[in-house]
Short mmCIF file of C-alpha atoms and ligand atoms in Angstrom, two decimals:
data_model
loop_
_atom_site.label_atom_id
_atom_site.label_comp_id
_atom_site.label_asym_id
_atom_site.label_seq_id
_atom_site.Cartn_x
_atom_site.Cartn_y
_atom_site.Cartn_z
CA MET A 1 -17.75 -2.88 -13.53
CA SER A 2 -15.11 -5.70 -14.13
CA SER A 3 -15.56 -7.97 -11.43
CA SER A 4 -11.96 -10.00 -12.38
CA THR A 5 -9.32 -10.23 -9.58
CA THR A 6 -6.89 -7.56 -11.21
CA THR A 7 -7.86 -4.20 -13.19
CA ARG A 8 -4.85 -3.82 -15.60
CA PRO A 9 -4.98 -5.28 -18.97
CA ASP A 10 -1.15 -6.33 -18.76
CA SER A 11 -1.09 -9.38 -16.48
CA SER A 12 2.38 -10.41 -18.01
CA PRO A 13 4.72 -12.02 -15.25
CA SER A 14 7.75 -10.24 -13.74
CA THR A 15 9.38 -7.58 -15.57
CA ALA A 16 12.53 -5.40 -15.48
CA LEU A 17 9.96 -2.77 -15.85
CA ASP A 18 8.23 -3.93 -12.84
CA ASP A 19 11.47 -4.05 -11.20
CA ARG A 20 12.32 -0.39 -11.91
CA CYS A 21 8.82 0.85 -11.38
CA ALA A 22 9.36 -0.68 -7.49
CA HIS A 23 12.58 0.90 -7.49
CA THR A 24 11.39 4.24 -8.43
CA LEU A 25 8.84 4.15 -5.30
CA ARG A 26 12.35 3.23 -3.33
CA LYS A 27 14.27 6.20 -4.56
CA LEU A 28 11.42 8.65 -4.05
CA SER A 29 10.68 7.33 -0.74
CA VAL A 30 14.24 7.91 0.49
CA GLU A 31 14.78 11.06 -0.98
CA GLN A 32 11.81 12.49 0.78
CA VAL A 33 13.39 11.56 4.12
CA ILE A 34 16.62 12.59 3.03
CA ALA A 35 15.19 16.00 2.28
CA ALA A 36 13.59 16.04 5.52
CA GLY A 37 16.42 14.57 7.43
CA SER A 38 14.24 12.24 9.28
CA GLY A 39 11.30 9.65 8.41
CA HIS A 40 11.18 5.92 8.00
CA TYR A 41 12.81 4.26 4.82
CA GLY A 42 13.19 1.09 5.68
CA PHE A 43 9.61 0.12 5.35
CA PRO A 44 9.31 1.48 1.99
CA LEU A 45 12.27 -0.38 0.81
CA GLY A 46 10.70 -3.68 1.89
CA ALA A 47 7.15 -3.02 0.85
CA ALA A 48 7.79 -1.44 -2.67
CA ASP A 49 7.24 -4.26 -4.71
CA LEU A 50 3.91 -5.22 -2.93
CA VAL A 51 2.89 -1.42 -3.10
CA ASP A 52 3.82 -0.95 -6.98
CA GLU A 53 2.00 -4.35 -7.66
CA LEU A 54 -1.03 -3.35 -5.63
CA PHE A 55 -1.34 0.29 -7.29
CA SER A 56 -0.70 -0.92 -10.79
CA ARG A 57 -2.65 -4.05 -10.88
CA TYR A 58 -5.17 -4.42 -8.04
CA LEU A 59 -6.60 -1.40 -6.90
CA ARG A 60 -9.39 0.50 -8.75
CA TYR A 61 -8.95 3.83 -8.65
CA ASP A 62 -8.63 7.08 -10.31
CA GLY A 63 -6.33 9.26 -9.01
CA THR A 64 -7.90 12.48 -11.11
CA ALA A 65 -11.01 11.44 -9.37
CA PRO A 66 -10.11 10.78 -5.78
CA GLN A 67 -13.84 10.94 -4.12
CA TRP A 68 -15.16 8.49 -6.83
CA PRO A 69 -17.59 6.62 -4.59
CA ASN A 70 -16.91 3.08 -5.52
CA ARG A 71 -13.15 3.36 -5.63
CA ASP A 72 -11.24 0.81 -3.55
CA ARG A 73 -9.52 2.33 -0.35
CA PHE A 74 -6.19 1.67 0.43
CA VAL A 75 -5.28 2.26 4.02
CA LEU A 76 -1.34 2.71 5.20
CA SER A 77 -2.00 1.26 8.71
CA ALA A 78 1.68 1.38 9.48
CA GLY A 79 1.42 5.35 9.18
CA HIS A 80 5.30 5.69 9.65
CA GLY A 81 5.81 4.22 5.99
CA SER A 82 4.03 7.53 4.72
CA ALA A 83 7.38 8.43 2.36
CA MET A 84 5.94 5.13 0.44
CA LEU A 85 2.37 6.38 0.39
CA TYR A 86 2.88 9.47 -0.88
CA ALA A 87 5.60 8.46 -3.73
CA ALA A 88 2.80 5.92 -4.84
CA LEU A 89 -0.06 8.44 -4.78
CA HIS A 90 2.32 10.66 -7.06
CA LEU A 91 3.02 7.93 -9.45
CA ALA A 92 -0.51 6.91 -9.63
CA GLY A 93 -1.63 10.43 -10.71
CA TYR A 94 -2.97 11.68 -7.54
CA ASP A 95 -2.60 15.85 -6.60
CA VAL A 96 0.78 15.09 -4.97
CA THR A 97 3.48 16.81 -6.83
CA THR A 98 7.27 16.83 -6.78
CA ASP A 99 6.96 19.74 -4.91
CA ASP A 100 4.98 17.92 -2.39
CA LEU A 101 7.39 15.11 -2.09
CA CYS A 102 10.30 17.98 -1.10
CA ALA A 103 7.86 19.13 1.29
CA PHE A 104 7.96 15.78 3.21
CA ARG A 105 7.33 16.56 7.12
CA THR A 106 7.19 20.15 6.90
CA LEU A 107 4.99 22.32 8.58
CA HIS A 108 1.56 22.67 6.57
CA SER A 109 2.79 20.60 3.83
CA ARG A 110 0.43 18.23 1.91
CA THR A 111 3.13 15.21 2.90
CA PRO A 112 2.97 15.39 6.58
CA GLY A 113 4.86 12.97 8.78
CA HIS A 114 2.21 10.48 9.15
CA PRO A 115 -0.92 10.42 6.69
CA GLU A 116 -3.61 12.61 7.43
CA ARG A 117 -7.09 12.39 5.78
CA GLY A 118 -8.26 15.82 4.49
CA GLU A 119 -4.55 16.84 3.73
CA THR A 120 -3.65 14.80 0.88
CA ASP A 121 -5.69 13.57 -1.98
CA GLY A 122 -5.81 9.69 -1.72
CA VAL A 123 -5.12 9.36 2.18
CA GLU A 124 -8.24 7.60 3.37
CA VAL A 125 -7.68 7.43 6.90
CA THR A 126 -5.23 9.28 9.16
CA THR A 127 -2.87 6.89 10.25
CA GLY A 128 0.04 6.80 12.47
CA PRO A 129 -0.97 5.41 16.07
CA LEU A 130 -0.58 1.66 15.23
CA GLY A 131 -3.62 -0.48 15.00
CA GLN A 132 -5.87 2.52 14.25
CA GLY A 133 -5.68 2.03 10.37
CA PHE A 134 -6.56 -1.51 10.95
CA ALA A 135 -9.52 -0.89 13.04
CA ASN A 136 -11.04 2.35 10.70
CA SER A 137 -10.59 0.09 7.81
CA VAL A 138 -13.14 -2.52 9.26
CA GLY A 139 -15.36 0.30 9.41
CA LEU A 140 -14.53 1.30 5.97
CA ALA A 141 -15.34 -2.26 5.12
CA ILE A 142 -18.56 -2.38 7.10
CA ALA A 143 -20.03 0.98 5.23
CA GLU A 144 -19.30 -0.86 1.81
CA SER A 145 -21.18 -3.77 2.95
CA ALA A 146 -23.94 -1.60 4.22
CA LEU A 147 -24.44 0.51 0.72
CA ARG A 148 -23.66 -2.48 -1.24
CA ALA A 149 -26.95 -4.21 0.13
CA GLN A 150 -28.89 -0.94 -0.10
CA LEU A 151 -27.96 0.06 -3.76
CA GLY A 152 -26.92 -3.43 -5.08
CA ALA A 153 -23.37 -4.68 -6.14
CA GLU A 154 -23.60 -3.57 -9.49
CA VAL A 155 -23.38 0.16 -8.09
CA ILE A 156 -21.16 -0.46 -4.92
CA SER A 157 -18.56 -3.23 -4.93
CA HIS A 158 -15.39 -1.87 -3.44
CA ARG A 159 -12.38 -3.19 -1.90
CA THR A 160 -10.66 -2.34 1.81
CA VAL A 161 -7.08 -2.87 1.24
CA VAL A 162 -4.76 -2.43 4.47
CA LEU A 163 -1.07 -2.54 4.96
CA ALA A 164 -0.38 -3.17 8.02
CA SER A 165 2.78 -4.35 10.05
CA ASP A 166 4.15 -6.12 13.02
CA GLY A 167 3.11 -3.13 15.01
CA ASP A 168 -0.11 -2.68 13.79
CA LEU A 169 -0.90 -6.24 14.60
CA MET A 170 0.25 -6.30 18.12
CA GLU A 171 -2.26 -3.58 18.98
CA GLY A 172 -5.21 -4.72 20.91
CA ILE A 173 -7.67 -3.00 18.96
CA ALA A 174 -6.61 -4.82 15.92
CA TYR A 175 -7.86 -7.66 17.32
CA GLU A 176 -11.20 -6.15 18.56
CA ALA A 177 -11.72 -4.88 14.96
CA ALA A 178 -10.60 -8.14 13.54
CA ALA A 179 -13.38 -10.34 15.60
CA ILE A 180 -15.85 -7.70 14.08
CA ALA A 181 -14.77 -8.42 10.59
CA ALA A 182 -14.98 -12.13 10.92
CA GLU A 183 -18.64 -12.06 12.53
CA GLN A 184 -19.65 -9.31 9.96
CA ARG A 185 -18.38 -11.65 6.93
CA LEU A 186 -16.27 -8.64 5.56
CA ALA A 187 -15.29 -10.43 2.40
CA GLN A 188 -14.12 -7.50 0.61
CA LEU A 189 -11.48 -6.29 3.51
CA ILE A 190 -7.91 -7.69 2.63
CA VAL A 191 -5.04 -6.86 5.18
CA CYS A 192 -1.68 -7.41 3.56
CA TYR A 193 0.56 -7.78 6.72
CA ASP A 194 4.02 -7.10 6.01
CA ASP A 195 6.07 -9.52 7.90
CA TYR A 196 9.71 -8.94 8.35
CA ASP A 197 10.25 -9.50 12.06
CA ILE A 198 11.71 -6.24 12.92
CA VAL A 199 10.02 -3.57 15.46
CA ILE A 200 11.78 -0.56 15.95
CA ASP A 201 15.14 -1.95 17.78
CA SER A 202 14.59 -5.41 18.15
CA ARG A 203 13.32 -8.76 16.51
CA ALA A 204 9.56 -8.68 16.33
CA SER A 205 10.09 -12.53 17.14
CA SER A 206 11.41 -11.39 20.51
CA VAL A 207 7.91 -10.44 21.89
CA MET A 208 5.61 -11.79 19.04
CA SER A 209 5.08 -14.85 16.89
CA SER A 210 3.92 -14.05 13.40
CA GLN A 211 2.79 -17.58 13.20
CA GLY A 212 0.64 -16.90 16.07
CA VAL A 213 -0.71 -13.95 14.77
CA VAL A 214 -1.71 -16.08 11.66
CA ASP A 215 -3.06 -18.68 13.83
CA ALA A 216 -5.30 -16.35 15.87
CA TYR A 217 -6.97 -14.71 12.69
CA ALA A 218 -7.79 -18.17 11.38
CA ALA A 219 -9.48 -18.79 14.70
CA LEU A 220 -11.42 -15.68 14.22
CA GLY A 221 -12.88 -16.42 10.93
CA TRP A 222 -10.21 -14.95 8.42
CA ARG A 223 -8.85 -16.64 5.36
CA VAL A 224 -5.29 -16.60 5.51
CA VAL A 225 -2.79 -16.54 2.43
CA GLU A 226 0.87 -16.78 2.49
CA VAL A 227 3.24 -14.86 0.15
CA ALA A 228 6.58 -16.73 0.96
CA ASP A 229 8.43 -13.61 -0.75
CA GLY A 230 7.33 -10.38 -0.98
CA ASN A 231 10.24 -9.22 -2.78
CA ASP A 232 9.56 -11.22 -5.80
CA ARG A 233 6.80 -10.48 -8.07
CA ALA A 234 5.61 -13.99 -9.33
CA SER A 235 5.26 -14.98 -5.37
CA LEU A 236 3.24 -11.89 -4.70
CA ARG A 237 1.21 -12.26 -7.95
CA VAL A 238 -0.04 -15.89 -6.67
CA GLY A 239 -0.94 -14.43 -3.15
CA LEU A 240 -2.69 -11.26 -4.44
CA ASP A 241 -4.60 -13.09 -6.98
CA ASP A 242 -5.99 -15.71 -4.41
CA ALA A 243 -6.48 -12.62 -1.99
CA PHE A 244 -8.52 -10.53 -4.45
CA GLU A 245 -10.62 -13.88 -5.39
CA GLN A 246 -12.67 -13.29 -2.36
CA GLY A 247 -13.71 -16.90 -2.38
CA ASP A 248 -15.80 -17.87 0.85
CA GLY A 249 -17.06 -14.52 2.54
CA ARG A 250 -14.23 -14.13 4.82
CA PRO A 251 -12.00 -11.37 5.28
CA THR A 252 -8.64 -12.09 4.19
CA LEU A 253 -5.19 -11.74 5.65
CA VAL A 254 -2.36 -11.94 3.55
CA ARG A 255 0.79 -12.56 5.27
CA ILE A 256 3.76 -11.31 3.10
CA SER A 257 7.33 -11.95 3.98
CA THR A 258 9.69 -9.18 3.12
CA VAL A 259 12.94 -7.49 4.15
CA ILE A 260 12.88 -4.28 6.18
CA GLY A 261 15.18 -1.72 4.38
CA HIS A 262 15.54 -4.28 1.24
CA LEU A 263 18.42 -3.30 -1.28
CA SER A 264 20.14 -0.94 1.43
CA PRO A 265 23.21 -1.23 3.62
CA ARG A 266 20.92 -1.56 6.68
CA ALA A 267 19.03 -4.45 4.80
CA GLY A 268 17.16 -6.69 7.48
CA THR A 269 18.34 -4.86 10.35
CA SER A 270 16.47 -2.28 12.44
CA ALA A 271 18.99 0.29 12.07
CA SER A 272 16.78 1.08 9.03
CA HIS A 273 13.35 1.71 11.14
CA SER A 274 14.13 5.31 10.86
CA GLY A 275 16.42 8.33 10.18
CA ALA A 276 17.61 9.55 7.34
CA PRO A 277 20.38 7.41 5.21
CA THR A 278 24.06 9.06 4.82
CA ALA A 279 25.27 10.51 1.52
CA GLU A 280 27.38 7.49 0.87
CA GLU A 281 24.51 5.05 1.85
CA TYR A 282 22.34 6.94 -0.42
CA GLU A 283 24.60 6.54 -3.38
CA GLU A 284 25.02 3.00 -2.76
CA ILE A 285 20.82 2.71 -2.68
CA VAL A 286 20.58 4.39 -5.97
CA ARG A 287 23.52 2.23 -7.69
CA GLY A 288 22.01 -1.03 -6.48
CA LEU A 289 18.89 -0.05 -7.88
CA ASP A 290 20.28 0.94 -10.87
CA LEU A 291 18.81 4.44 -10.67
CA ALA A 292 21.93 6.49 -10.01
CA ASP A 293 21.83 8.34 -13.22
CA VAL A 294 18.47 9.72 -12.56
CA ALA A 295 18.35 13.00 -11.00
CA PRO A 296 16.85 13.35 -7.32
CA PHE A 297 12.77 13.34 -7.49
CA GLU A 298 12.85 12.39 -11.19
CA VAL A 299 10.90 9.60 -12.34
CA PRO A 300 12.59 7.69 -15.39
CA ALA A 301 10.73 8.02 -18.92
CA ASP A 302 9.90 4.50 -19.19
CA VAL A 303 8.49 4.34 -15.48
CA ALA A 304 6.47 7.42 -16.28
CA VAL A 305 5.15 5.60 -19.46
CA ARG A 306 3.86 2.41 -17.39
CA TRP A 307 2.35 5.01 -14.74
CA GLN A 308 0.52 6.90 -17.54
CA ALA A 309 -1.11 3.52 -18.91
CA VAL A 310 -2.21 2.58 -15.45
CA ARG A 311 -3.64 5.99 -14.60
CA GLU A 312 -5.53 5.81 -18.12
CA CYS A 313 -7.36 2.59 -16.77
CA GLY A 314 -8.37 3.88 -13.75
CA ILE A 315 -9.90 7.09 -15.59
CA SER A 316 -11.57 4.43 -18.06
CA LEU A 317 -12.76 2.10 -14.77
CA ARG A 318 -14.03 5.44 -13.30
CA ARG A 319 -15.80 6.80 -16.21
CA GLN A 320 -17.50 3.15 -17.02
CA TRP A 321 -19.02 3.04 -13.52
CA GLU A 322 -20.35 6.67 -14.40
CA ASP A 323 -21.89 5.80 -17.68
CA SER A 324 -23.77 2.76 -15.78
CA HIS A 325 -24.85 4.63 -12.54
CA GLY A 326 -24.58 8.29 -13.20
CA GLU A 327 -22.20 10.74 -12.04
CA ALA A 328 -21.69 11.02 -7.83
C1 TPP B 1 0.02 2.76 19.45
C2 TPP B 1 1.12 3.22 19.15
N1 TPP B 1 2.29 2.88 19.66
C3 TPP B 1 3.56 3.18 19.39
C4 TPP B 1 4.09 3.88 18.35
C5 TPP B 1 5.48 4.49 18.06
N2 TPP B 1 6.04 3.36 17.06
C6 TPP B 1 5.86 3.88 15.81
S1 TPP B 1 6.53 2.69 14.77
C7 TPP B 1 7.03 1.67 15.86
C8 TPP B 1 7.30 0.16 15.64
C9 TPP B 1 6.70 -0.08 14.44
O1 TPP B 1 6.80 -1.74 13.93
P1 TPP B 1 6.61 -2.04 12.91
O2 TPP B 1 5.22 -1.73 12.85
O3 TPP B 1 6.88 -3.61 12.67
O4 TPP B 1 7.56 -1.25 12.00
P2 TPP B 1 9.10 -1.34 11.57
O5 TPP B 1 9.79 -0.97 12.83
O6 TPP B 1 9.27 -2.49 10.95
O7 TPP B 1 8.96 -0.40 10.65
C10 TPP B 1 6.44 2.04 17.14
C11 TPP B 1 6.14 1.00 18.44
C12 TPP B 1 2.95 4.08 17.56
N3 TPP B 1 2.94 4.88 16.45
N4 TPP B 1 1.52 3.64 18.12
#
């Protein structure tokens, strides 16, 4: 198992293709919400660069083997951003098909309104109640730590990576779990805090201080990493490289500043928290993403080729582990 920070061979700086890949995540997320007539697209538009970066460079997984024991666990604590997760799983090679994306938020679909463990490959934790995904992630990281102590780091050494929002970190349960994570020195736990100062219909800063959150985590014993512009690849990579180094035994909180509804007419406003964009807004969004010529739910060929390379890296990581440690 590679011990390097990133998993993928390509560590080139920001490229036009990276932007296109993030824009494809944005487009697929918006299209799910439009198909369902409801959902949340502001969060996916803001977090797409981060999510693309995580799934293409940092996370160790194989979408064709979602139960691989030593896979990194990704938890979307802000479960209302589910369209983003389904789009990422679709591109990353999990069994989440175009038909599943089209069926977003419909009864008995594999793409329910909030992620549900057991319904969708790649969904590690049922989330939606804010703070719960975060708290469950601390449990996952404790389990990893216990298994590592029992079996050795050569066999078990995976990260638990969480995407949490203002709403998650407001919840008391998150602080309770965060205190345990610090005490247990869960260095393999990395929480990405998507900080964009909107909570449903108001400024988050009218009821909380994100600096206060960061200070509280530092006081609890967390390592804090700052990403000044979460919609900029170079900035993201510096912060994520640092976060994934797992320097000193502490869990890591990465505060990442993004813009809710990024690249949409409702950018930066609570109007993009939930609800489907109008037909005119959709046209404007896909024009802005330079994907107006790509049919709904389609993935551009160059983006598909990039994801194929990522998928193959994941298969190879999993096979290396199995060759060394036997099949699960
Ligand atoms: C425990 C809990 N309380 C209330 C809600 C309802 N709720 C869904 S999203 C949300 C606000 C979330 O704000 P933020 O997490 O910053 O997301 P954003 O509005 O920025 O997308 C709330 C209160 C919930 N999901 N869970």
